[in-house]
Amino acid sequence: MAEITIPSELSEKLRTAKKVVALTGAGISAESGLATFRDAQTGLWAKYRPEELATPQAFIDNPELVWNWYAWRRELAGQAKPNPGHAALVEMAAKVPEFLLVTQNIDGLHQQAGSRHVIELHGNIHRTKRFDDNQIVTEWEETGEVPPRCPATNSLLRPDVVWFGENLPPGALAQAAIAAAECDIFFSIGTSSVVFPAAGLIGETLRNGGLTVEINPGETPHSSAVSFVLRGPAGSVLPALVQQTWP
Ligand code: NAD
């Protein structure tokens, strides 16, 4: 691939920025081999749309189907390794005085890469909770029943992820929104920017006159509003950005 040239004006602003927020979506994990929601599903799952499986109603209607879909995705996420895009954000965090990483991803790859203080807006696929009252459960007996049940209350278990129509974890969105409003630069990385409220965070920065940067090989609804568009895969663009900003 041709070398990616980062606009020098962006590098200069980033070098002197005090507060930076990076919001990531499924696209940053695409180069780790995890499909985005916009990619077609494969094999057994090709006939389902993710949006139809990731809802409380889908779980009520067919808990076995939804549990198995997440079990399959958990296995893929467990096998995946962070890529140079995740690593570059760890480096950026070390250079910027105040850096906040906000992710819509549920795969845990940012933490695996070494990122600290990650706000997970949509939960984490590696955690499990009770369907009845959202309490985290770490141990249960594998009786063969799918989904398994909580040993203490008999509630069905489900992944600790945010489904369409559900609220985000208390405090997470508020903290991200304050940081987005106060930051000098907001990066929107590998997200289609159509799933709200996460897609609205960049608006906080735009309203306050902060710099906004989109990193995505494709167009999004925010492309025309941001200060800089860096077209390309995050696994190449982010390392180039860090290298050219702090050579
Ligand atoms: P999305 O699937 O809607 O959009 C993915 C975006 O990534 C697209 O705009 C696409 O152009 C871009 N993209 C593709 N390859 C890229 C690359 N190499 N580098 C940078 N960008 C790339 O995903 P979303 O915006 O995160 O939102 C949908 C929901 O999907 C979220 O709620 C999230 O929880 C869930 N999701 C998470 C994972 C994960 O944790 N890995 C995977 C699939 C979906």
Coordinates of N, CA and C and ligand atoms in Angstrom, one line a residue, residues 24-31 34-39 73 104-108 122 162 164 189-195 215-220 232-235, ligand 1:
T24 N -14.0 4.4 19.1 CA -13.8 3.4 18.1 C -15.1 2.5 17.9
G25 N -15.1 2.0 16.7 CA -16.2 1.0 16.4 C -15.7 -0.2 15.8
A26 N -16.6 -1.1 15.3 CA -16.2 -2.4 14.8 C -15.1 -2.4 13.8
G27 N -15.0 -1.3 13.0 CA -14.0 -1.2 12.0 C -12.5 -1.4 12.5
I28 N -12.3 -0.9 13.7 CA -10.9 -1.0 14.2 C -10.5 -2.5 14.4
S29 N -11.5 -3.3 14.7 CA -11.2 -4.7 14.9 C -11.3 -5.6 13.6
A30 N -11.7 -4.9 12.5 CA -11.8 -5.7 11.3 C -10.5 -6.3 10.9
E31 N -9.4 -5.6 11.1 CA -8.1 -6.2 10.7 C -7.6 -7.2 11.7
L34 N -12.3 -9.7 13.0 CA -13.7 -9.7 13.5 C -14.6 -8.9 12.5
A35 N -15.6 -9.6 12.1 CA -16.5 -8.9 11.1 C -17.2 -7.7 11.7
T36 N -17.4 -6.7 10.9 CA -18.2 -5.6 11.4 C -19.7 -5.9 11.2
F37 N -20.6 -5.1 11.7 CA -22.0 -5.4 11.5 C -22.4 -5.2 10.1
R38 N -21.7 -4.4 9.4 CA -22.0 -4.1 8.0 C -21.5 -5.2 7.0
D39 N -20.6 -6.0 7.5 CA -20.1 -7.1 6.7 C -21.2 -8.2 6.7
R73 N -19.6 -15.7 18.6 CA -18.9 -14.4 18.5 C -17.8 -14.3 19.6
Q104 N -17.2 1.3 21.1 CA -18.5 0.6 21.0 C -18.3 -0.9 20.9
N105 N -17.0 -1.3 20.8 CA -16.7 -2.7 20.6 C -16.9 -3.4 21.9
I106 N -17.2 -4.7 21.8 CA -17.4 -5.6 22.9 C -16.4 -6.7 23.0
D107 N -15.3 -6.5 22.2 CA -14.4 -7.6 22.0 C -13.2 -7.6 23.0
G108 N -13.0 -6.5 23.7 CA -11.9 -6.4 24.7 C -10.5 -6.2 24.1
H122 N -20.9 -0.3 25.0 CA -21.8 -1.4 24.7 C -21.5 -2.7 25.4
V162 N -24.8 -4.4 25.4 CA -26.0 -3.5 25.2 C -26.7 -3.9 23.9
F164 N -29.9 -3.5 21.1 CA -30.7 -2.4 20.5 C -31.9 -2.2 21.4
I189 N -13.2 6.6 14.8 CA -12.4 5.6 14.1 C -13.2 4.3 13.9
G190 N -13.4 3.9 12.6 CA -14.0 2.6 12.3 C -15.4 2.4 12.8
T191 N -16.1 3.5 12.7 CA -17.5 3.4 13.1 C -18.4 4.0 12.0
S192 N -19.5 3.3 11.7 CA -20.4 3.8 10.6 C -21.2 5.0 11.1
S193 N -21.1 5.3 12.4 CA -21.8 6.5 12.9 C -23.3 6.6 12.7
V194 N -23.9 5.4 12.8 CA -25.4 5.4 12.6 C -26.0 4.8 13.9
V195 N -25.2 4.3 14.8 CA -25.8 3.8 16.1 C -25.7 4.8 17.2
I215 N -11.5 8.5 10.8 CA -10.6 7.5 10.2 C -11.4 6.3 9.8
N216 N -11.6 6.1 8.5 CA -12.5 5.1 8.0 C -12.2 4.9 6.5
P217 N -12.2 3.7 5.9 CA -12.0 3.5 4.5 C -13.3 4.0 3.7
G218 N -14.4 4.1 4.4 CA -15.6 4.5 3.7 C -16.2 5.7 4.3
E219 N -17.2 6.2 3.5 CA -18.0 7.4 3.9 C -18.9 7.2 5.1
T220 N -19.1 8.2 5.9 CA -20.1 8.1 7.0 C -21.0 9.4 7.0
G232 N -8.9 5.2 4.9 CA -8.0 4.1 4.9 C -8.3 3.2 6.1
P233 N -7.7 2.0 6.1 CA -7.9 1.1 7.3 C -7.2 1.6 8.5
A234 N -7.8 1.5 9.7 CA -7.3 2.0 10.9 C -5.9 1.4 11.2
G235 N -5.7 0.2 10.8 CA -4.5 -0.5 11.1 C -3.3 0.1 10.4
Ligands
NAD1 P1 -20.5 -0.9 11.9 O1 -20.4 -2.4 11.5 O2 -21.8 -0.3 11.8 O3 -19.5 -0.1 11.0 C1 -18.1 -0.4 10.8 C2 -17.4 0.7 10.2 O4 -16.0 0.4 10.1 C3 -17.9 1.1 8.7 O5 -18.0 2.5 8.7 C4 -16.7 0.6 7.9 O6 -16.5 1.4 6.7 C5 -15.5 0.8 8.8 N1 -14.4 -0.1 8.6 C6 -14.3 -1.3 8.0 N2 -13.0 -1.7 8.0 C7 -12.3 -0.8 8.6 C8 -10.9 -0.7 8.9 N3 -10.0 -1.6 8.6 N4 -10.5 0.4 9.6 C9 -11.3 1.4 9.9 N5 -12.7 1.3 9.6 C10 -13.1 0.3 9.0 O7 -19.9 -0.8 13.4 P2 -20.1 0.2 14.6 O8 -20.1 1.6 14.0 O9 -19.1 -0.1 15.6 O10 -21.6 0.1 15.2 C11 -22.4 -1.0 15.2 C12 -22.4 -1.9 16.5 O11 -21.6 -3.0 16.2 C13 -21.9 -1.5 17.8 O12 -22.9 -1.4 18.7 C14 -20.9 -2.5 18.2 O13 -21.1 -2.9 19.6 C15 -21.2 -3.7 17.4 N6 -20.1 -4.6 16.9 C16 -19.0 -4.8 17.6 C17 -18.0 -5.6 17.1 C18 -16.7 -5.8 18.0 O14 -16.7 -5.7 19.2 N7 -15.6 -6.2 17.3 C19 -18.1 -6.3 15.9 C20 -19.3 -6.1 15.2 C21 -20.3 -5.2 15.7

